[in-house]
Coordinates of C-alpha atoms and ligand atoms in Angstrom, one line a residue:
M54 CA 0.0 37.2 -23.3
A55 CA -2.9 37.4 -20.7
A56 CA -3.2 35.0 -18.0
P57 CA -5.6 32.2 -18.9
R58 CA -9.3 33.7 -18.1
E59 CA -9.8 30.5 -16.4
P60 CA -7.2 28.4 -14.2
L61 CA -6.0 25.8 -16.7
G62 CA -5.1 23.2 -14.0
A63 CA -5.6 20.2 -12.0
V64 CA -6.3 20.0 -8.5
E65 CA -3.9 18.7 -5.9
A66 CA -4.8 15.4 -6.9
E67 CA -7.3 14.5 -4.8
G68 CA -8.3 12.0 -7.1
S69 CA -11.4 9.7 -7.9
S70 CA -9.8 6.5 -8.5
G71 CA -9.8 3.4 -6.3
R72 CA -12.2 2.1 -3.9
Q73 CA -13.9 4.6 -1.8
G74 CA -16.1 3.1 0.8
N75 CA -19.3 2.9 0.2
S76 CA -20.2 5.3 -2.4
G77 CA -17.0 5.7 -4.5
V78 CA -16.6 7.2 -7.8
E79 CA -14.1 5.3 -10.0
V80 CA -12.4 6.2 -13.4
V81 CA -13.5 3.9 -16.0
V82 CA -10.1 3.3 -17.7
F83 CA -11.1 0.8 -20.4
S84 CA -14.0 2.9 -21.8
D85 CA -15.3 1.7 -25.2
P86 CA -12.8 3.0 -28.1
A87 CA -15.8 3.2 -30.6
T88 CA -17.3 6.1 -28.8
P89 CA -14.7 8.7 -28.2
A90 CA -15.1 10.9 -24.9
P91 CA -16.5 14.4 -25.4
L92 CA -14.1 17.3 -25.1
C93 CA -13.8 20.0 -22.4
P94 CA -11.3 22.7 -22.7
H95 CA -8.8 20.4 -21.3
G96 CA -9.1 17.8 -23.8
P97 CA -10.8 14.5 -23.7
T98 CA -12.8 14.0 -20.4
L99 CA -12.9 10.9 -18.5
L100 CA -15.6 8.5 -18.0
F101 CA -16.3 8.0 -14.1
V102 CA -18.6 5.6 -12.4
K103 CA -20.5 6.3 -9.2
A104 CA -20.7 2.9 -7.5
N105 CA -23.4 2.7 -4.8
Q106 CA -22.5 -0.2 -2.6
G107 CA -25.6 -2.4 -2.1
K108 CA -27.2 -0.8 -5.0
E109 CA -27.2 -1.5 -8.6
E110 CA -27.2 2.2 -9.9
T111 CA -24.0 2.5 -11.9
R112 CA -24.8 5.5 -14.4
R113 CA -21.6 6.5 -15.9
F114 CA -20.8 10.1 -16.7
Y115 CA -18.0 12.3 -18.3
A116 CA -16.2 14.9 -16.3
C117 CA -13.1 16.9 -16.8
S118 CA -9.8 15.0 -16.4
A119 CA -7.7 17.8 -15.1
C120 CA -9.8 19.9 -12.9
R121 CA -11.2 18.4 -9.8
D122 CA -13.2 21.5 -8.8
R123 CA -16.3 22.3 -10.6
K124 CA -15.5 26.0 -10.3
D125 CA -12.8 25.4 -12.5
C126 CA -14.2 23.2 -15.1
N127 CA -17.9 22.3 -14.8
F128 CA -18.1 19.9 -17.8
F129 CA -20.6 17.2 -16.9
Q130 CA -22.4 14.7 -19.2
W131 CA -24.2 11.4 -18.6
E132 CA -22.8 8.7 -20.7
D133 CA -26.0 7.9 -22.5
E134 CA -26.9 11.5 -22.6
K135 CA -27.8 12.9 -26.3
L136 CA -27.0 16.6 -26.6
S137 CA -28.8 18.7 -29.4
G138 CA -26.9 20.2 -32.0
A139 CA -27.0 23.6 -30.4
R140 CA -25.8 22.5 -27.4
L141 CA -22.6 20.7 -29.0
A142 CA -22.3 23.9 -30.9
A143 CA -22.2 25.9 -27.7
R144 CA -19.8 23.7 -26.1
E145 CA -17.6 23.7 -29.0
A146 CA -17.5 27.6 -28.8
H147 CA -16.9 27.4 -25.0
N148 CA -14.0 25.1 -25.4
R149 CA -12.6 27.4 -27.8
R150 CA -13.2 30.5 -25.6
Y151 CA -11.1 28.9 -23.0
Q152 CA -8.1 28.2 -24.9
P153 CA -5.0 30.3 -24.1
P154 CA -5.1 33.7 -25.9
L155 CA -2.1 33.1 -28.0
S156 CA -0.7 30.0 -29.9
R157 CA 2.4 28.4 -29.2
S158 CA 4.3 30.2 -32.1
Q159 CA 3.0 33.7 -31.3
C160 CA 4.5 33.1 -27.7
V161 CA 7.9 32.3 -29.1
E162 CA 7.6 35.1 -31.5
R163 CA 7.0 37.5 -28.4
Y164 CA 9.8 35.8 -26.2
L165 CA 12.2 36.3 -29.1
K166 CA 11.3 40.1 -29.1
F167 CA 11.3 40.4 -25.4
I168 CA 15.0 39.1 -25.3
E169 CA 16.2 41.8 -27.7
L170 CA 14.8 44.5 -25.5
P171 CA 17.4 46.7 -23.7
L172 CA 17.3 45.7 -20.0
S173 CA 15.4 48.8 -18.9
Q174 CA 12.5 48.0 -21.2
R175 CA 12.0 44.4 -20.0
K176 CA 8.9 44.3 -17.7
F177 CA 6.9 41.8 -16.3
C178 CA 3.0 42.2 -15.1
Q179 CA 2.8 40.4 -11.9
R180 CA -1.2 40.5 -12.0
C181 CA -1.3 39.2 -15.6
Q182 CA 1.8 36.9 -15.2
Q183 CA 3.0 38.2 -18.4
L184 CA 6.2 39.5 -20.0
L185 CA 5.4 42.7 -21.7
L186 CA 6.3 44.2 -25.0
P187 CA 6.5 47.9 -25.2
D188 CA 3.1 47.9 -26.9
D189 CA 1.4 46.1 -24.0
E190 CA 2.5 48.5 -21.4
E191 CA -0.4 50.8 -21.7
K192 CA -2.8 48.2 -21.0
H193 CA -1.0 47.2 -17.8
R194 CA -0.4 50.6 -16.5
K195 CA -2.4 50.1 -13.3
H196 CA -0.9 46.7 -12.8
Q197 CA 1.9 46.0 -10.5
I198 CA 4.9 45.9 -12.8
V199 CA 8.5 44.5 -12.2
G200 CA 11.1 46.2 -14.3
D201 CA 14.5 45.2 -15.4
I202 CA 14.0 41.5 -16.1
S203 CA 17.3 39.9 -16.4
I204 CA 18.4 37.1 -18.5
T205 CA 18.9 35.1 -15.2
Q206 CA 15.1 35.8 -14.1
L207 CA 14.2 34.6 -17.5
K208 CA 15.8 31.4 -17.0
R209 CA 14.0 31.0 -13.7
P210 CA 10.6 31.3 -14.4
S211 CA 9.3 29.4 -11.5
Q212 CA 10.7 32.2 -9.5
L213 CA 9.1 34.8 -11.4
L214 CA 5.6 33.4 -11.7
Y215 CA 3.8 32.8 -8.5
P216 CA 3.0 29.3 -7.8
L217 CA -0.7 28.2 -8.7
E218 CA -1.0 26.7 -5.2
N219 CA -4.7 26.2 -5.3
K220 CA -5.2 22.7 -4.4
K221 CA -8.3 22.4 -6.5
T222 CA -6.2 23.6 -9.5
N223 CA -2.7 23.2 -10.5
A224 CA -1.5 22.2 -7.0
Q225 CA 1.7 23.8 -7.8
Y226 CA 4.5 22.7 -5.3
L227 CA 7.9 23.8 -6.3
F228 CA 10.8 21.6 -5.3
A229 CA 13.1 23.1 -2.7
D230 CA 16.6 23.7 -3.8
R231 CA 17.9 20.8 -1.7
S232 CA 15.6 18.4 -3.6
C233 CA 16.1 20.0 -7.0
L234 CA 19.9 19.9 -6.9
F235 CA 19.8 16.5 -5.6
L236 CA 17.8 15.5 -8.6
V237 CA 19.8 17.2 -11.2
D238 CA 23.0 15.8 -9.7
L239 CA 21.4 12.3 -9.6
L240 CA 20.2 12.6 -13.3
S241 CA 23.7 13.6 -14.5
T242 CA 25.4 10.9 -12.2
L243 CA 23.2 8.4 -13.9
G244 CA 24.3 9.5 -17.4
F245 CA 21.0 10.6 -18.6
R246 CA 21.5 13.1 -21.6
R247 CA 17.5 13.9 -22.1
V248 CA 15.0 14.5 -19.3
L249 CA 11.3 14.5 -20.2
C250 CA 9.8 16.7 -17.3
V251 CA 6.1 16.1 -17.0
G252 CA 4.9 18.6 -14.4
T253 CA 8.3 19.7 -13.0
P254 CA 9.0 23.1 -14.3
R255 CA 11.5 24.0 -11.6
L256 CA 13.4 20.7 -12.2
H257 CA 13.4 21.7 -16.0
E258 CA 14.8 25.2 -15.5
L259 CA 17.7 23.7 -13.3
I260 CA 18.6 21.2 -15.8
R261 CA 18.9 24.1 -18.4
L262 CA 20.7 26.3 -15.9
K263 CA 23.1 23.6 -15.2
A264 CA 23.6 22.5 -18.7
S265 CA 24.2 26.3 -19.8
G266 CA 26.7 27.1 -17.3
D267 CA 28.7 23.5 -17.3
K268 CA 30.0 22.2 -20.8
K269 CA 30.2 18.7 -19.2
S270 CA 26.7 18.2 -18.5
N271 CA 24.8 19.0 -21.3
I272 CA 21.6 17.7 -20.3
K273 CA 18.4 18.6 -22.5
S274 CA 15.3 18.9 -21.0
L275 CA 11.4 19.2 -22.5
L276 CA 8.9 20.4 -20.2
L277 CA 5.3 19.1 -20.5
D278 CA 2.8 21.2 -18.2
I279 CA -0.7 22.2 -18.0
D280 CA 0.5 25.8 -16.6
F281 CA 0.5 27.9 -19.7
R282 CA 2.4 30.6 -18.3
Y283 CA 5.4 28.8 -18.9
S284 CA 5.0 29.0 -22.6
Q285 CA 6.2 32.7 -22.5
F286 CA 9.7 31.5 -21.6
Y287 CA 10.7 28.7 -23.8
M288 CA 11.0 27.7 -27.6
E289 CA 8.7 24.9 -29.0
D290 CA 11.2 22.3 -28.5
S291 CA 11.3 22.8 -24.8
F292 CA 7.9 23.2 -23.7
C293 CA 4.4 21.8 -24.6
H294 CA 1.3 22.8 -23.1
Y295 CA -0.1 19.3 -22.1
N296 CA -2.4 17.6 -19.9
M297 CA -1.0 14.6 -18.1
F298 CA -4.3 13.2 -17.0
N299 CA -5.4 12.6 -20.8
H300 CA -2.1 12.7 -22.7
H301 CA -3.6 15.9 -24.4
F302 CA -1.3 18.2 -26.4
F303 CA -3.2 21.6 -26.4
D304 CA -1.2 22.6 -29.7
G305 CA -1.9 19.4 -31.5
K306 CA 0.1 17.4 -33.7
A307 CA 3.2 19.7 -33.9
A308 CA 3.6 19.4 -30.1
L309 CA 2.9 15.7 -30.0
E310 CA 6.0 15.5 -32.6
V311 CA 8.2 17.4 -30.4
C312 CA 7.6 14.9 -27.5
R313 CA 8.1 12.1 -29.8
T314 CA 11.3 13.4 -31.6
F315 CA 12.8 14.1 -28.0
L316 CA 11.8 10.5 -26.7
Q317 CA 13.1 8.7 -29.8
K318 CA 16.6 10.6 -30.4
D319 CA 19.4 8.2 -30.4
E320 CA 17.2 5.4 -30.6
G321 CA 15.7 6.5 -27.2
E322 CA 19.1 6.1 -25.4
G323 CA 19.8 8.3 -22.5
V324 CA 16.3 9.5 -21.7
I325 CA 14.4 9.5 -18.6
M326 CA 10.9 11.0 -17.7
V327 CA 10.5 12.5 -14.3
T328 CA 7.1 13.6 -13.2
D329 CA 5.7 15.2 -10.1
P330 CA 1.9 15.2 -10.7
P331 CA -0.6 16.8 -8.4
F332 CA -0.8 14.3 -5.5
G333 CA -4.0 12.4 -5.4
G334 CA -6.0 9.5 -6.4
L335 CA -5.9 9.7 -10.1
V336 CA -3.4 7.1 -10.2
E337 CA -5.1 5.0 -13.2
P338 CA -5.3 8.1 -15.6
L339 CA -1.8 9.0 -14.8
A340 CA -0.6 5.3 -15.3
V341 CA -2.4 5.2 -18.6
T342 CA -0.7 8.3 -19.9
F343 CA 2.6 7.2 -18.7
K344 CA 2.2 4.0 -20.7
K345 CA 1.5 5.9 -23.7
L346 CA 4.5 8.0 -23.2
I347 CA 6.4 4.8 -22.7
A348 CA 5.0 3.3 -25.9
M349 CA 6.0 6.3 -27.7
W350 CA 9.5 5.9 -26.6
K351 CA 9.6 2.0 -27.5
E352 CA 8.6 2.7 -31.1
G353 CA 11.9 4.4 -31.6
Q354 CA 13.8 1.3 -30.1
S355 CA 15.5 -1.3 -32.4
Q356 CA 14.2 -4.8 -32.2
D357 CA 16.9 -6.1 -29.9
N358 CA 16.1 -3.7 -27.2
S359 CA 12.6 -4.8 -26.8
H360 CA 13.0 -5.8 -23.2
K361 CA 14.2 -2.5 -22.1
E362 CA 12.0 -0.1 -20.0
L363 CA 11.9 3.8 -20.2
P364 CA 13.7 4.9 -17.0
I365 CA 11.1 6.8 -14.9
F366 CA 11.1 8.7 -11.5
W367 CA 7.6 9.4 -10.5
I368 CA 7.3 11.7 -7.5
F369 CA 4.4 10.8 -5.2
P370 CA 3.6 10.3 -1.6
Y371 CA 4.6 6.9 0.0
F372 CA 1.1 6.0 0.8
F373 CA 0.6 5.4 -3.0
E374 CA 3.1 2.8 -3.3
S375 CA 0.8 -0.3 -3.8
R376 CA -1.2 1.7 -6.2
I377 CA 1.6 2.7 -8.4
C378 CA 3.4 -0.8 -8.2
Q379 CA 0.0 -2.2 -9.2
F380 CA 0.4 -0.5 -12.6
F381 CA 4.1 -0.5 -12.6
P382 CA 5.3 -3.7 -10.7
S383 CA 9.0 -3.0 -11.7
F384 CA 8.9 0.1 -9.6
C385 CA 10.4 0.4 -6.0
M386 CA 10.0 3.3 -3.8
L387 CA 13.2 5.2 -2.6
D388 CA 13.7 6.4 1.0
Y389 CA 14.6 10.1 -0.2
Q390 CA 12.1 12.6 1.0
V391 CA 11.2 15.1 -1.7
D392 CA 10.6 18.4 -0.2
Y393 CA 9.0 21.6 -1.3
D394 CA 9.5 25.4 -1.2
N395 CA 6.0 26.6 -0.8
H396 CA 4.3 23.6 1.2
A397 CA 4.6 24.1 5.1
L398 CA 3.9 20.2 5.7
Y399 CA 6.3 18.9 3.1
K400 CA 9.6 20.4 4.3
H401 CA 12.5 18.5 5.3
G402 CA 14.2 18.7 8.7
K403 CA 13.0 20.9 11.6
T404 CA 11.3 23.7 9.8
G405 CA 8.5 21.7 8.4
R406 CA 5.7 20.7 10.5
K407 CA 6.5 17.0 9.5
Q408 CA 8.9 14.8 7.5
S409 CA 7.9 15.0 3.9
P410 CA 5.7 12.0 2.8
V411 CA 6.8 12.4 -1.0
R412 CA 9.2 9.8 -2.4
I413 CA 10.5 8.9 -5.8
F414 CA 9.1 5.9 -7.4
T415 CA 11.5 4.3 -10.1
N416 CA 12.5 1.3 -12.1
I417 CA 16.0 2.3 -11.8
P418 CA 17.7 -0.4 -9.7
P419 CA 17.7 1.3 -6.0
N420 CA 21.4 0.3 -5.4
K421 CA 22.3 2.7 -8.4
I422 CA 20.8 5.6 -6.4
I423 CA 23.1 7.1 -4.1
L424 CA 21.2 9.2 -1.4
P425 CA 23.0 11.8 0.5
I426 CA 25.0 10.6 3.6
E427 CA 25.0 14.1 4.8
E428 CA 21.4 14.0 5.3
G429 CA 21.7 10.6 7.3
Y430 CA 20.8 8.3 4.6
R431 CA 22.8 5.0 4.7
F432 CA 23.3 2.0 2.5
C433 CA 21.8 -1.4 3.7
P434 CA 23.8 -4.1 2.2
L435 CA 21.1 -6.5 2.8
C436 CA 18.6 -4.6 1.0
Q437 CA 21.0 -3.4 -1.6
R438 CA 19.7 0.2 -1.3
Y439 CA 19.9 3.4 0.5
V440 CA 17.5 4.1 3.4
S441 CA 16.7 6.8 5.9
L442 CA 18.7 7.0 9.1
E443 CA 15.9 5.6 11.3
N444 CA 14.7 2.9 8.8
Q445 CA 16.4 -0.3 10.6
H446 CA 16.7 -3.5 8.7
C447 CA 14.3 -6.0 10.4
E448 CA 15.7 -9.3 10.6
H449 CA 12.1 -11.0 10.6
C450 CA 10.8 -9.0 7.7
N451 CA 14.2 -9.3 6.1
S452 CA 14.0 -5.6 4.8
C453 CA 14.3 -2.1 5.8
T454 CA 10.6 -1.8 6.6
S455 CA 10.0 1.8 7.5
K456 CA 7.9 3.8 5.0
D457 CA 7.6 7.1 6.6
G458 CA 11.4 7.7 7.8
R459 CA 10.5 6.8 11.6
K460 CA 11.5 3.4 13.2
W461 CA 9.0 0.9 12.8
N462 CA 8.5 -1.9 15.2
H463 CA 7.9 -5.7 14.3
C464 CA 4.6 -7.1 15.4
F465 CA 4.8 -11.2 15.6
L466 CA 1.2 -11.5 15.7
C467 CA 0.7 -9.3 12.4
K468 CA 3.8 -10.9 11.2
K469 CA 5.1 -7.5 9.9
C470 CA 6.5 -4.2 10.9
V471 CA 4.2 -1.4 12.0
K472 CA 4.4 2.3 12.7
P473 CA 5.8 3.1 16.0
S474 CA 2.6 4.7 17.3
W475 CA 0.5 1.5 16.7
I476 CA -0.1 -1.4 19.1
H477 CA -1.7 -4.8 18.6
C478 CA -5.4 -4.7 19.2
N479 CA -6.8 -8.4 20.2
I480 CA -10.2 -7.5 19.4
C481 CA -9.4 -6.2 15.9
N482 CA -6.7 -8.9 15.5
H483 CA -4.2 -6.3 13.9
C484 CA -2.3 -3.3 14.9
A485 CA -3.8 0.0 15.1
L486 CA -3.5 3.4 17.0
P487 CA -4.3 2.8 20.5
D488 CA -7.3 4.9 20.5
H489 CA -9.1 3.4 17.5
S490 CA -12.5 2.2 17.7
C491 CA -12.8 -1.6 17.4
T492 CA -16.4 -1.5 16.2
G493 CA -17.5 0.4 13.1
P494 CA -15.4 0.9 10.2
K495 CA -11.8 0.3 10.5
D496 CA -9.9 3.2 11.9
G497 CA -7.7 4.9 9.5
C498 CA -9.3 6.9 6.7
F499 CA -12.9 7.6 7.1
I500 CA -13.2 8.2 3.3
C501 CA -11.5 5.3 1.8
G502 CA -10.7 3.0 4.5
E503 CA -6.9 2.8 4.1
L504 CA -5.0 2.6 7.5
D505 CA -2.1 4.9 6.8
H506 CA -4.0 8.3 6.4
K507 CA -6.9 10.3 8.0
R508 CA -10.0 11.8 6.1
S509 CA -8.3 15.3 6.0
T510 CA -5.5 14.0 3.8
C511 CA -7.5 11.6 2.0
P512 CA -6.2 11.6 -1.6
N513 CA -9.8 10.7 -2.7
I514 CA -11.8 13.4 -0.8
S515 CA -11.9 16.0 -3.3
T516 CA -13.2 14.4 -6.4
S517 CA -15.4 12.2 -4.6
K518 CA -16.9 15.4 -3.1
K519 CA -16.9 17.3 -6.4
V520 CA -18.4 14.4 -8.4
N521 CA -20.9 13.5 -5.7
K522 CA -21.7 17.2 -6.0
A523 CA -22.1 17.1 -9.5
V524 CA -24.4 14.1 -9.3
R525 CA -26.4 15.9 -6.4
K526 CA -26.7 19.0 -8.5
Q527 CA -27.9 17.0 -11.6
K528 CA -30.4 15.3 -9.2
Q529 CA -31.3 18.7 -7.7
R530 CA -31.9 20.0 -11.2
R531 CA -34.1 17.0 -11.7
S532 CA -35.8 17.3 -8.6
N533 CA -36.5 20.9 -9.0
K534 CA -38.1 20.0 -12.4
M535 CA -40.2 17.5 -10.5
K536 CA -41.3 20.1 -8.0
M537 CA -42.3 22.2 -10.9
E538 CA -44.2 19.6 -12.5
T539 CA -46.0 17.8 -9.5
T540 CA -45.6 20.5 -6.7
K541 CA -44.5 17.9 -4.3
G542 CA -40.6 17.9 -4.0
Q543 CA -40.6 17.2 -0.2
S544 CA -39.7 13.7 0.0
M545 CA -36.4 14.1 -2.1
N546 CA -35.4 16.9 0.1
H547 CA -36.2 15.0 3.3
T548 CA -33.9 11.8 2.2
S549 CA -31.0 14.3 1.6
V550 CA -31.5 15.7 4.9
T551 CA -31.3 12.3 6.7
R552 CA -28.3 11.5 4.7
K553 CA -26.7 14.6 5.7
K554 CA -27.4 14.0 9.3
K555 CA -26.2 10.5 9.2
R556 CA -23.1 11.6 7.2
R557 CA -22.6 14.0 10.1
E558 CA -23.1 11.8 12.7
R559 CA -20.5 9.3 11.1
A560 CA -18.0 12.0 11.0
H561 CA -18.6 12.8 14.5
Q562 CA -18.1 9.3 15.5
Y563 CA -14.9 9.1 13.7
L564 CA -13.5 12.3 14.9
C565 CA -14.3 11.4 18.8
S566 CA -13.3 7.9 18.5
Ligands
SAH799 N1 7.8 20.1 -7.9 C1 7.7 20.3 -9.3 C2 6.3 21.0 -9.4 C3 5.2 19.9 -9.2 S1 3.6 20.6 -8.9 C4 8.9 21.3 -9.6 O1 9.1 22.0 -8.8 O2 9.2 21.3 -10.7 C5 2.7 19.9 -10.1 C6 3.0 20.5 -11.4 O3 2.2 19.6 -12.5 C7 2.7 22.1 -11.7 O4 3.5 22.5 -12.6 C8 1.3 21.9 -12.7 O5 1.2 23.0 -13.3 C9 1.3 20.4 -13.2 N2 0.1 20.1 -13.6 C10 -1.0 20.1 -12.7 N3 -2.0 19.5 -13.4 C11 -1.6 19.1 -14.4 C12 -2.0 18.3 -15.7 N4 -3.4 18.1 -15.7 N5 -1.3 18.2 -16.6 C13 0.1 18.6 -16.9 N6 0.7 19.2 -15.7 C14 -0.1 19.3 -14.7
ZN800 ZN1 -12.0 20.6 -18.2
ZN801 ZN1 -1.2 43.5 -16.2
ZN802 ZN1 9.6 -6.7 10.7
ZN803 ZN1 0.0 -6.5 15.4

């Protein structure tokens, strides 16, 4: 199978949801069920609204759920836009063209043939990211080929495939062994027998490796991921090509049924969902999707279990705590720092530039989750959970308050613990970085106003950029049209120049304050 002609991926979730200062873009979660969203190659699109503060303009539009870079999927349609039959047909053809070249069952067939081959004939094309059958070799003659693909290699596709790191597409950050082994052991200690892996290909393969090597731990795993390359390595019952931002199964009902059967087996007993979505702001659509998976699991429950919740691990940066808990109030955040192989920033200990900001959010009682003592985690009897070494119990807050793993200090004026680098500002009347500017927009993020991160790491940056770009492009098209019609188009350009200048000034103010 050829690599998809277009990256089928989502972005390092630099999402679009939530408030975003004064010209934010939000997902409209509760769109009208009577008008289904138009489709892009990644399934149903999402409805967005660009809310301009102080302006009434709230024209809504559809855009791709998965790709936050227009280069990857350029779908754009105003909600009230009527398309001609010809355009609709062209769109359908486009959507078909961008589907993977092989069906799920064709992939399985190829896989079965591949494992029958003698070692010397088992080849993998690095350029095309594809296992080759003897008939394919001619086509890949000039490509970089790896030979002698062993069964062990086939069992670890995340090491054979290169990670689709592009932040604007898949944002594939693979767990470091330390974290992945910790998760597998934890799942087994907690007694789970089935793991629904949503966007966790490396965890999926490690669970399966462990299950095949160790009779005692016979945990089953089903991977749902948008990265189609993985379909070469798994049978239908262990991989579904899936978009977690719109709960779309690319292979239709058959794949949906695979997922349903997996969740509902043994009346839903012994199953957990583990997800590590691209980091970012599309928390709402993710929450909507996870609620659909929860509902699917619930359908298989007997009546007397109706109070039970599907156990979930949602792996995400700590600064999304309030957003996640808004949608899942029973979740709490664990102190465990999840780290990644191919992410310089998110590595544990001294080799990484920083401590990883990525945590596990879960509805499993935290006192059941033992964090590794040898890595410095300790049990806080008052909080009834394991915490980081430096996360000290604050007697005033009555809790171990640190979120980022450093020791936080209690501020009596703010009546809460704050980051060690913050001091109380009497002008702003709250704690902030010493060099913050007391006037102007609050310090913290220039884009969304949140205090716990900067513009450069804002989870909201990319989509707002992309969508703004989409809206700008649309406007540009109209302005070009106007230019052609009236020959005066200067005023439009003028405003955009002033706006740009203003934005630059604001950025300058922010960077230098
Ligand atoms: N740490 C995990 C990988 C997380 S990276 C591990 O090591 O197993 C994010 C994963 O989500 C990638 O595998 C990526 O392909 C997948 N992904 C990205 N966008 C997605 C989408 N819209 N739907 C489903 N999966 C997606
Ligand atoms: Zn799309
Ligand atoms: Zn090739
Ligand atoms: Zn405190
Ligand atoms: Zn304070």
